[in-house]
PDB file of C-alpha atoms in Angstrom:
ATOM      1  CA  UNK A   1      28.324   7.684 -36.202  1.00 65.00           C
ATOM      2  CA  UNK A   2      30.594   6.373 -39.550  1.00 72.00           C
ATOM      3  CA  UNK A   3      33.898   7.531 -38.786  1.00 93.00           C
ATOM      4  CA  UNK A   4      34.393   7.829 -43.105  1.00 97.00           C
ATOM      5  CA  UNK A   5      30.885   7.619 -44.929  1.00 96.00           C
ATOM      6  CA  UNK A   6      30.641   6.499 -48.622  1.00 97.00           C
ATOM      7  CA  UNK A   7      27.310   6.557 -50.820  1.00 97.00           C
ATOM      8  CA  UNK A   8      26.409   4.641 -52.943  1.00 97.00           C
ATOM      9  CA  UNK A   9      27.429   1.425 -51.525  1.00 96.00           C
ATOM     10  CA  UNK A  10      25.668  -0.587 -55.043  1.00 96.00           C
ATOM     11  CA  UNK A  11      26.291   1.055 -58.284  1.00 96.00           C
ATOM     12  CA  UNK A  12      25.382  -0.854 -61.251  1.00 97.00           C
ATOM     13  CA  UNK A  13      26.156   1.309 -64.438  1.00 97.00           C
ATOM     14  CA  UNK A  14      26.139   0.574 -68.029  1.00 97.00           C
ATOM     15  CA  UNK A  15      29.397   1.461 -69.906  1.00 97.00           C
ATOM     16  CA  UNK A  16      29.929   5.068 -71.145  1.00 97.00           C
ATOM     17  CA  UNK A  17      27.804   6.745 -67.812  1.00 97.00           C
ATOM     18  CA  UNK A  18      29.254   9.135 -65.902  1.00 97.00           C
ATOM     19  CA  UNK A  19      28.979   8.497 -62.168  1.00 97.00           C
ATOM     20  CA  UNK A  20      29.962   9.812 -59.013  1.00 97.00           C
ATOM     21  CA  UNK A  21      31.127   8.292 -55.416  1.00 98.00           C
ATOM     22  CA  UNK A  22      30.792  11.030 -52.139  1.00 98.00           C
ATOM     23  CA  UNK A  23      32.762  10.504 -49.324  1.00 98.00           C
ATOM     24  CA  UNK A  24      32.549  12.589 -45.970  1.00 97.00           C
ATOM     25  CA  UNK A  25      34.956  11.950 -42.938  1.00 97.00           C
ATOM     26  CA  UNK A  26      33.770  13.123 -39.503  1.00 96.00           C
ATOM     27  CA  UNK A  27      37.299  12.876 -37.879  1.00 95.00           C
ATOM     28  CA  UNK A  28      38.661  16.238 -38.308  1.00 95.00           C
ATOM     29  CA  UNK A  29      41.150  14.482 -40.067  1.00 95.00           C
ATOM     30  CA  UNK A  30      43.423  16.557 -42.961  1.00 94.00           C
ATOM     31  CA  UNK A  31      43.855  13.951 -45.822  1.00 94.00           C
ATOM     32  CA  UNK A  32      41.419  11.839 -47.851  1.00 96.00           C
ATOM     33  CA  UNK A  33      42.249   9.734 -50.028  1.00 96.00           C
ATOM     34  CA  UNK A  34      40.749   7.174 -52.756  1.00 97.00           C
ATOM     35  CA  UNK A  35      42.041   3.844 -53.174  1.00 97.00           C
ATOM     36  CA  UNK A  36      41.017   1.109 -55.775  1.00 97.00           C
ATOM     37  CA  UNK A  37      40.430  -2.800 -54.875  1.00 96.00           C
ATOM     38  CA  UNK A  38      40.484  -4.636 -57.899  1.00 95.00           C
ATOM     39  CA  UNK A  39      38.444  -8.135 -58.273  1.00 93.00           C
ATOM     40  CA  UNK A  40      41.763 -10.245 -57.050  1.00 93.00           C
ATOM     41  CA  UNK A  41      41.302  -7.572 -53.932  1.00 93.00           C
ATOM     42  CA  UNK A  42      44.622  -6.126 -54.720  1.00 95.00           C
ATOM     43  CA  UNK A  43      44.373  -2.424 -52.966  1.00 96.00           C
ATOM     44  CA  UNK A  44      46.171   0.752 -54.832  1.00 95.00           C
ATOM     45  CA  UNK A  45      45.978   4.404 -54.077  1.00 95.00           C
ATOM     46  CA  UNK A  46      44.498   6.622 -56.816  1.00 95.00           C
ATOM     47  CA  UNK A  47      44.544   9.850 -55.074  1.00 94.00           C
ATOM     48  CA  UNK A  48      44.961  11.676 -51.879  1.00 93.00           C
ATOM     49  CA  UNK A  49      44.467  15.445 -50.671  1.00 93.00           C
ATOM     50  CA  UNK A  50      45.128  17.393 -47.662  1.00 91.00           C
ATOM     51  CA  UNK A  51      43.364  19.987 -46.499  1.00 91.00           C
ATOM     52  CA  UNK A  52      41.418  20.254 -50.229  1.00 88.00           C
ATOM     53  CA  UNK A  53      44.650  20.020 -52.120  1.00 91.00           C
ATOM     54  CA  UNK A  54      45.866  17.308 -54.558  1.00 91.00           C
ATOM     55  CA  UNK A  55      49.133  15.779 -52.812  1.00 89.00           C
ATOM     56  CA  UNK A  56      49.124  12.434 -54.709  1.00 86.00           C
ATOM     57  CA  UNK A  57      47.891  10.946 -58.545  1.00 88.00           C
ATOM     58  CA  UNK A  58      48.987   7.762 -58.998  1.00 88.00           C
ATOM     59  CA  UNK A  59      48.398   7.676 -62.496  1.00 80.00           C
ATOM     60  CA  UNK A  60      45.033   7.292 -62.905  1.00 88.00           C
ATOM     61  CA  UNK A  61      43.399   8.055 -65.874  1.00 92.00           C
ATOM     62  CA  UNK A  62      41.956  11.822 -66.595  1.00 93.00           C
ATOM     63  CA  UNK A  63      38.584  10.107 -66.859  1.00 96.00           C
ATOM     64  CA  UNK A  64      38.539   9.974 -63.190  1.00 96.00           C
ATOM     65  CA  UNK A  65      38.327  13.525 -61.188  1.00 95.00           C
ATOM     66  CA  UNK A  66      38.309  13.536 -57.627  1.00 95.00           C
ATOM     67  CA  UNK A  67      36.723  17.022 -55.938  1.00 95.00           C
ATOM     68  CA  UNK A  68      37.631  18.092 -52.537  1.00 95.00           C
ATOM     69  CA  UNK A  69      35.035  21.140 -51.790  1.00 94.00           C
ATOM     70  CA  UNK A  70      36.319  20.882 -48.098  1.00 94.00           C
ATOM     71  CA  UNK A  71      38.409  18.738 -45.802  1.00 93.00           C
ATOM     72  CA  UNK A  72      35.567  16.566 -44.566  1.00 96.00           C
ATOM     73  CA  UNK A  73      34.553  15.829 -48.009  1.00 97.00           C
ATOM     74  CA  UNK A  74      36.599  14.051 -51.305  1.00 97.00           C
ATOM     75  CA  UNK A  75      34.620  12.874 -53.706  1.00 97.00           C
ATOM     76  CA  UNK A  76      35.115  10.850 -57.105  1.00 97.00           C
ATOM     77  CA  UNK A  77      33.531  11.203 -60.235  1.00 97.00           C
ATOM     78  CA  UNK A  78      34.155   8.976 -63.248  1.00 97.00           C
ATOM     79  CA  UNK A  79      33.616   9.782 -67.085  1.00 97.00           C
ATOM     80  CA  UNK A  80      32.613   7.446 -69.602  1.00 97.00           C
ATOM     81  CA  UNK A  81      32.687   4.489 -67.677  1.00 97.00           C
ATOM     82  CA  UNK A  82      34.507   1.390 -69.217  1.00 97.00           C
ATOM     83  CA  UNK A  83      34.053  -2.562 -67.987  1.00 96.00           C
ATOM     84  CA  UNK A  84      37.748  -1.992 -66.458  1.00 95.00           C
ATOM     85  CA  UNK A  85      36.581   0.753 -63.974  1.00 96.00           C
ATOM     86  CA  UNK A  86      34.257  -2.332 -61.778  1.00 97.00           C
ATOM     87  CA  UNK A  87      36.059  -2.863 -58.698  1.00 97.00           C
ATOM     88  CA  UNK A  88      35.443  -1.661 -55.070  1.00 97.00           C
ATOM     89  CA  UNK A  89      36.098   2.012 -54.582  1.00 98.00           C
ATOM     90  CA  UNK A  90      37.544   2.910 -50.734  1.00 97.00           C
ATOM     91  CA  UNK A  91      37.913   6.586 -49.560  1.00 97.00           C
ATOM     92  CA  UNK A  92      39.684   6.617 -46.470  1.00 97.00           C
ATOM     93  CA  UNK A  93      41.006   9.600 -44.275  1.00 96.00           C
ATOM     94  CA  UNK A  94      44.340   9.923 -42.044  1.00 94.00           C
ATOM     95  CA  UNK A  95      45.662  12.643 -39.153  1.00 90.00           C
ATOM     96  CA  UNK A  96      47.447  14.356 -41.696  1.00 82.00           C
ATOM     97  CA  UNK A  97      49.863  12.757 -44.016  1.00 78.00           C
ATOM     98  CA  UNK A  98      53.087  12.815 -42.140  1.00 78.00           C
ATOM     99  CA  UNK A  99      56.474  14.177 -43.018  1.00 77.00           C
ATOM    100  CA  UNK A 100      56.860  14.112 -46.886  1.00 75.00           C
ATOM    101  CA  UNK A 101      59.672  12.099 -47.827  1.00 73.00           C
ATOM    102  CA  UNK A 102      59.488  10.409 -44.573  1.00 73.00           C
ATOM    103  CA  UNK A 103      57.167   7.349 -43.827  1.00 77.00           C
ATOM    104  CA  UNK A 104      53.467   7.784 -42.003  1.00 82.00           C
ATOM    105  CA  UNK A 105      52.947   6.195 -39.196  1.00 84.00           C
ATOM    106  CA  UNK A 106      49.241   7.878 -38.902  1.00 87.00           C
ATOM    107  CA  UNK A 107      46.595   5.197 -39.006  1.00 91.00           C
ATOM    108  CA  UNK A 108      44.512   5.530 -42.084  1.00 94.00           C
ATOM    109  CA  UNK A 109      40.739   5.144 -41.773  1.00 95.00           C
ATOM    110  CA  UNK A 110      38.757   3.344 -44.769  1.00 96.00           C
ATOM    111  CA  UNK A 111      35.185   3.724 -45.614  1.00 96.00           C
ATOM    112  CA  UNK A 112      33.047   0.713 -46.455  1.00 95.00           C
ATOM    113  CA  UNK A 113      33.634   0.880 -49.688  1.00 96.00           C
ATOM    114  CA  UNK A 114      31.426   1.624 -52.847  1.00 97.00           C
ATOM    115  CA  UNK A 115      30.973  -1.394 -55.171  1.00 96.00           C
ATOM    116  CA  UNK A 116      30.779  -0.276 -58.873  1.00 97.00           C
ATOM    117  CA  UNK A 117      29.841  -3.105 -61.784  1.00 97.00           C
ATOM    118  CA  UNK A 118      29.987  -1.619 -65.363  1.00 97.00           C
ATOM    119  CA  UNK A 119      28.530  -3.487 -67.739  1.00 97.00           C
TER     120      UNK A 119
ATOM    121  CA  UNK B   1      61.067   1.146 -53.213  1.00 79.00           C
ATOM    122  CA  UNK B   2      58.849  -0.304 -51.269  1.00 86.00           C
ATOM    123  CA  UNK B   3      57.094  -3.555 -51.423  1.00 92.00           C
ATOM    124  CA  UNK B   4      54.947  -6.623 -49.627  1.00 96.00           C
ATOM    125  CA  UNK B   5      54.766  -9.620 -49.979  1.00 97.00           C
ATOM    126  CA  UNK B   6      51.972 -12.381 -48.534  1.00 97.00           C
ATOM    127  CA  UNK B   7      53.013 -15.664 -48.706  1.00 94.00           C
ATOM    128  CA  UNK B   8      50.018 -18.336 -49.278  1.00 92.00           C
ATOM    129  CA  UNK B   9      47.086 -16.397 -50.677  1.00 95.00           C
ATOM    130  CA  UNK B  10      45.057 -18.190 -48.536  1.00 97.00           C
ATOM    131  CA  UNK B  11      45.266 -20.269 -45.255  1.00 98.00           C
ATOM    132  CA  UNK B  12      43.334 -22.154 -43.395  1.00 98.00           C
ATOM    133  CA  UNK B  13      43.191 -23.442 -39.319  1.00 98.00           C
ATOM    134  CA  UNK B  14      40.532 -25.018 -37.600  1.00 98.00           C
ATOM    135  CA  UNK B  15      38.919 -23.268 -34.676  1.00 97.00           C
ATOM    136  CA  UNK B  16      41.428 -23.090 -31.746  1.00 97.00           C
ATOM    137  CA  UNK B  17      44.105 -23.879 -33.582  1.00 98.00           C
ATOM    138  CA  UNK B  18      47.140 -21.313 -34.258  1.00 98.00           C
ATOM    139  CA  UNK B  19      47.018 -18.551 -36.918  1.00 98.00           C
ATOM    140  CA  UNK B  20      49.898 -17.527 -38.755  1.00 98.00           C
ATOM    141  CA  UNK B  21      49.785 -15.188 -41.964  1.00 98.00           C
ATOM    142  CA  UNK B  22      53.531 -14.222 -43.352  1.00 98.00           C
ATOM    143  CA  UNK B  23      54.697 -10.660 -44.169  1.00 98.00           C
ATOM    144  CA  UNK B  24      57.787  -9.757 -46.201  1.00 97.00           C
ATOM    145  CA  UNK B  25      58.804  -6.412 -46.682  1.00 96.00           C
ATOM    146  CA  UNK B  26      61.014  -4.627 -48.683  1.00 93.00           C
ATOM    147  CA  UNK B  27      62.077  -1.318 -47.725  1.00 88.00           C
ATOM    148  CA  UNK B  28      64.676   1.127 -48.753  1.00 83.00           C
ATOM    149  CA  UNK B  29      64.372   2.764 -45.051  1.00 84.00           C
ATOM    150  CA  UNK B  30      63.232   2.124 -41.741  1.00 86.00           C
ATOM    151  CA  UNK B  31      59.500   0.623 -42.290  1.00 89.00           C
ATOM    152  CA  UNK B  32      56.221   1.326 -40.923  1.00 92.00           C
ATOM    153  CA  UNK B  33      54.306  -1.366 -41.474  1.00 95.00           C
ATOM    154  CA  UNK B  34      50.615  -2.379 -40.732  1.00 97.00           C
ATOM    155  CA  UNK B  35      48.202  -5.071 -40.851  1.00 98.00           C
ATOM    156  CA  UNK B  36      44.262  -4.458 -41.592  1.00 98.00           C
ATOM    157  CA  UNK B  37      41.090  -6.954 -42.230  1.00 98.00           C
ATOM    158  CA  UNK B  38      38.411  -7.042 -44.661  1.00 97.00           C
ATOM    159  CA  UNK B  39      35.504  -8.636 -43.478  1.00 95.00           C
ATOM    160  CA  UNK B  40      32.660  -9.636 -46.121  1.00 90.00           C
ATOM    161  CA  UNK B  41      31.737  -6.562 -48.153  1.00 86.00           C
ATOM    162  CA  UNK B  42      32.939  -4.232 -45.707  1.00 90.00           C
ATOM    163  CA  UNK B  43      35.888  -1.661 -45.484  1.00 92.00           C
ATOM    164  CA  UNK B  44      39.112  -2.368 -44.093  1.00 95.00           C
ATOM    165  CA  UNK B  45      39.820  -2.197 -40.374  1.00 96.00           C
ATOM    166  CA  UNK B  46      43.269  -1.570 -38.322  1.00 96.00           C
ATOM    167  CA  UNK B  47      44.411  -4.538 -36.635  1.00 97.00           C
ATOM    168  CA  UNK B  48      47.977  -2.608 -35.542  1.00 97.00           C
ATOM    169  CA  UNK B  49      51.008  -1.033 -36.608  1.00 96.00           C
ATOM    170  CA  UNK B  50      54.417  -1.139 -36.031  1.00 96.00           C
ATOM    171  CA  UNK B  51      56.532   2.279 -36.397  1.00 92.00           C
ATOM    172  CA  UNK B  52      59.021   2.417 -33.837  1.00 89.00           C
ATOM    173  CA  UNK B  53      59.684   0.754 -30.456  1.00 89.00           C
ATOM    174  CA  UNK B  54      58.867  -2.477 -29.338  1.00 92.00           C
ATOM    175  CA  UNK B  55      59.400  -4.903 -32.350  1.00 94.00           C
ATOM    176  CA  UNK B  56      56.241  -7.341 -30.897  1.00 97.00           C
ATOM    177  CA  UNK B  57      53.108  -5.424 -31.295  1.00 97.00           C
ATOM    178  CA  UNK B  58      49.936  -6.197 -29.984  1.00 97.00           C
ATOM    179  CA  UNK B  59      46.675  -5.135 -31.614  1.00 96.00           C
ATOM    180  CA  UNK B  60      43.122  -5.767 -31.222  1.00 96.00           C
ATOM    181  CA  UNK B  61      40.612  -9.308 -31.128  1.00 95.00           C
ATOM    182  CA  UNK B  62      43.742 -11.218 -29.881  1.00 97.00           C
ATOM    183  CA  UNK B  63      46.473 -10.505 -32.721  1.00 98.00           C
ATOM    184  CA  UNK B  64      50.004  -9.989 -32.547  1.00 98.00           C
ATOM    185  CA  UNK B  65      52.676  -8.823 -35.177  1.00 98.00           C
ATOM    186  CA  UNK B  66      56.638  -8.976 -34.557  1.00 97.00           C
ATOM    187  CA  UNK B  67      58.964  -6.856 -36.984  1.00 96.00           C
ATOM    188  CA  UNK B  68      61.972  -8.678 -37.376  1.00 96.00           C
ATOM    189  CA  UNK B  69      64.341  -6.475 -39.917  1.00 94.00           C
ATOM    190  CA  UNK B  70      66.865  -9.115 -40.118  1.00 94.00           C
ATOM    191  CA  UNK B  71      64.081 -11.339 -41.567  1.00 95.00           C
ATOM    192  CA  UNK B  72      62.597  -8.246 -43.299  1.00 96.00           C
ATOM    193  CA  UNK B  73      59.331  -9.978 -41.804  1.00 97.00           C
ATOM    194  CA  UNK B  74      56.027  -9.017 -40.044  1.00 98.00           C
ATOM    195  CA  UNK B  75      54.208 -12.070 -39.343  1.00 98.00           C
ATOM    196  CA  UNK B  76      50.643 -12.014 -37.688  1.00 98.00           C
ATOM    197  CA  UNK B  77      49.654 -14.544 -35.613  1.00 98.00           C
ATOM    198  CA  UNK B  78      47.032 -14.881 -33.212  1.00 98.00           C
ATOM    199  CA  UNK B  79      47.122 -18.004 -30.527  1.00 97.00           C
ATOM    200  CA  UNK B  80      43.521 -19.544 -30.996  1.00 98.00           C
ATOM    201  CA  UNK B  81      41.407 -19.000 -34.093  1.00 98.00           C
ATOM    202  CA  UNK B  82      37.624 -17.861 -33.906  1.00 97.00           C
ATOM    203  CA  UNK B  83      35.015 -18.879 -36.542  1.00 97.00           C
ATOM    204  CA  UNK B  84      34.424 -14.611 -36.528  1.00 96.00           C
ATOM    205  CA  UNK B  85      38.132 -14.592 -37.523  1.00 97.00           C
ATOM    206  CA  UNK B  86      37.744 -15.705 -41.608  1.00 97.00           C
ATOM    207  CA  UNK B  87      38.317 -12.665 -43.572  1.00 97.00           C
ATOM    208  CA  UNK B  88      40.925 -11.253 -45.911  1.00 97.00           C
ATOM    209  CA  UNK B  89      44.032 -10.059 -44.353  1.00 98.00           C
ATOM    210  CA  UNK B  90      46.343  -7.253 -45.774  1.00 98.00           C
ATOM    211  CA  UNK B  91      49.871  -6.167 -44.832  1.00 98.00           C
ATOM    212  CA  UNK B  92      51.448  -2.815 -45.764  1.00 96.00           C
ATOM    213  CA  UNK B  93      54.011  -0.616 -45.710  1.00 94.00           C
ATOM    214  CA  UNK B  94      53.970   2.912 -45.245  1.00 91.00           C
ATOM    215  CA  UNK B  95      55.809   4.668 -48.631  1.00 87.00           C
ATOM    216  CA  UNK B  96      57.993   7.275 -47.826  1.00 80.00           C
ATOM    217  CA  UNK B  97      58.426   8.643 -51.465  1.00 78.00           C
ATOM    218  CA  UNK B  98      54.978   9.399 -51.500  1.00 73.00           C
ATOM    219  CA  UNK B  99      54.209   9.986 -47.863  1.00 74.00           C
ATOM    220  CA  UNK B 100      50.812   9.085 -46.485  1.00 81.00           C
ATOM    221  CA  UNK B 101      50.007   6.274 -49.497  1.00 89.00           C
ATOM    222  CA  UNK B 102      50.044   2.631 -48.111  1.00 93.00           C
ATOM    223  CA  UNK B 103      51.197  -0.197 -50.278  1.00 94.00           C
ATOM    224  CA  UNK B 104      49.665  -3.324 -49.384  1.00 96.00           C
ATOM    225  CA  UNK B 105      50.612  -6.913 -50.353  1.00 97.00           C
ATOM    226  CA  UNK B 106      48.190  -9.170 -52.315  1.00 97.00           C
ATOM    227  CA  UNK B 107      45.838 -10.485 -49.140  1.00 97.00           C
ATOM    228  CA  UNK B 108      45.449 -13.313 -47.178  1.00 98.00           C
ATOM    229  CA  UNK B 109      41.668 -15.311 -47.430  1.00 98.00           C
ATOM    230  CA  UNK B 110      41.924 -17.120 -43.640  1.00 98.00           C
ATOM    231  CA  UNK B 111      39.347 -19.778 -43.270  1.00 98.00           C
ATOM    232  CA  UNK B 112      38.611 -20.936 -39.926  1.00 98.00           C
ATOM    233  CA  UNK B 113      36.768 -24.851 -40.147  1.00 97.00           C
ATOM    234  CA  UNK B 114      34.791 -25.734 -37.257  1.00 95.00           C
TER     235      UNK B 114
END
């Protein structure tokens, strides 16, 4: 079994759609998050949640909504979709996320990642 | 705040040979740092961690980190290269500000030539 499942894998999209990215985690694990890989395959965080609720937003913009209808699940949705948003899309799950304002030492648990090409 | 830096956005070794892929760090408190791979269009994958202890950490398929803070380095290095060994390689360190988010340095392409 996929420890953190993402569907789709492919999504080819023309500018101005509104799609959506699912992501389940069968670890019992507390936090989700989302991270972004851009074509240089720099990695960022765009969001994470524990236990359903929004802990970070790393300034991403409003057109992108994540939903968390339980901890297993975190999924993205993206409104009017521009040639910037094409990039690989991780979710990714941890333990829990640690002490705040302490460093995690939890391992964190990536998906395989859903490839989205705007065009 | 934190950051990481790769140095030498890609490497390459021939099979056998010694890999080496350089971590710097910069950290405004004790790190936790970590390295994972990327293979081909696939998700990334814990190779190990460091977060306290032993400073030379071993991890899986043969790899081995050492934190050295007065270097403010975590190399990786791995004795022999394997053809199943090419992939991207990412450092990170652990943010404390906002706990639980991972900030990773640019990636390392290693190429392994027969």
């Amino acid at each position: 079994d996929t420890a953190v499942s993402q569907t789709p894998k492919y999504l080819v999209t023309q500018m101005g759609n509104d799609k959506s990215i699912k992501c389940e985690q069968n670890l019992g694990h507390d936090t989700m998050y989302w991270y972004k890989q851009d074509s240089k395959k720099f990695l960022k965080i765009m969001f994470s949640y524990n236990n359903k609720e929004l802990i970070i937003n790393e300034t991403v913009p409003n057109r992108f909504s994540p939903k968390s209808p339980d901890k297993a699940h975190l999924n993205l949705h993206i409104n009017s979709l521009e040639l910037g948003d094409s990039a690989v899309y991780f979710c990714a799950s941890s333990q829990d996320y640690g002490t705040w304002g302490l460093p995690s030492g939890n391992t964190i648990y990536f998906g395989e990642g859903s490839w989205l090409t705007v065009v | 705040a934190q950051s990481v830096t790769q140095l030498g956005s890609h490497v390459s070794v021939s099979e056998g040979a010694l890999v080496l892929l350089r971590c710097n760090y910069s950290s405004s408190v004790p790190p936790y740092l970590f390295w994972y791979v990327q293979y081909p269009n696939q998700g990334l994958q814990l190779l190990l961690k460091y977060t306290t202890g032993a400073t030379l950490v071993k991890g899986i398929n043969g790899f081995e980190a050492e934190f050295k803070k007065s270097e403010t380095s975590f190399h990786l290095t791995k004795p022999s290269a394997h053809m199943s060994d090419a992939a991207e390689y990412f450092c990170a360190v652990s943010d404390p500000i906002n706990t639980g988010k991972l900030i990773f340095g640019q990636g390392t392409t290693l190429q392994v030539k027969p």
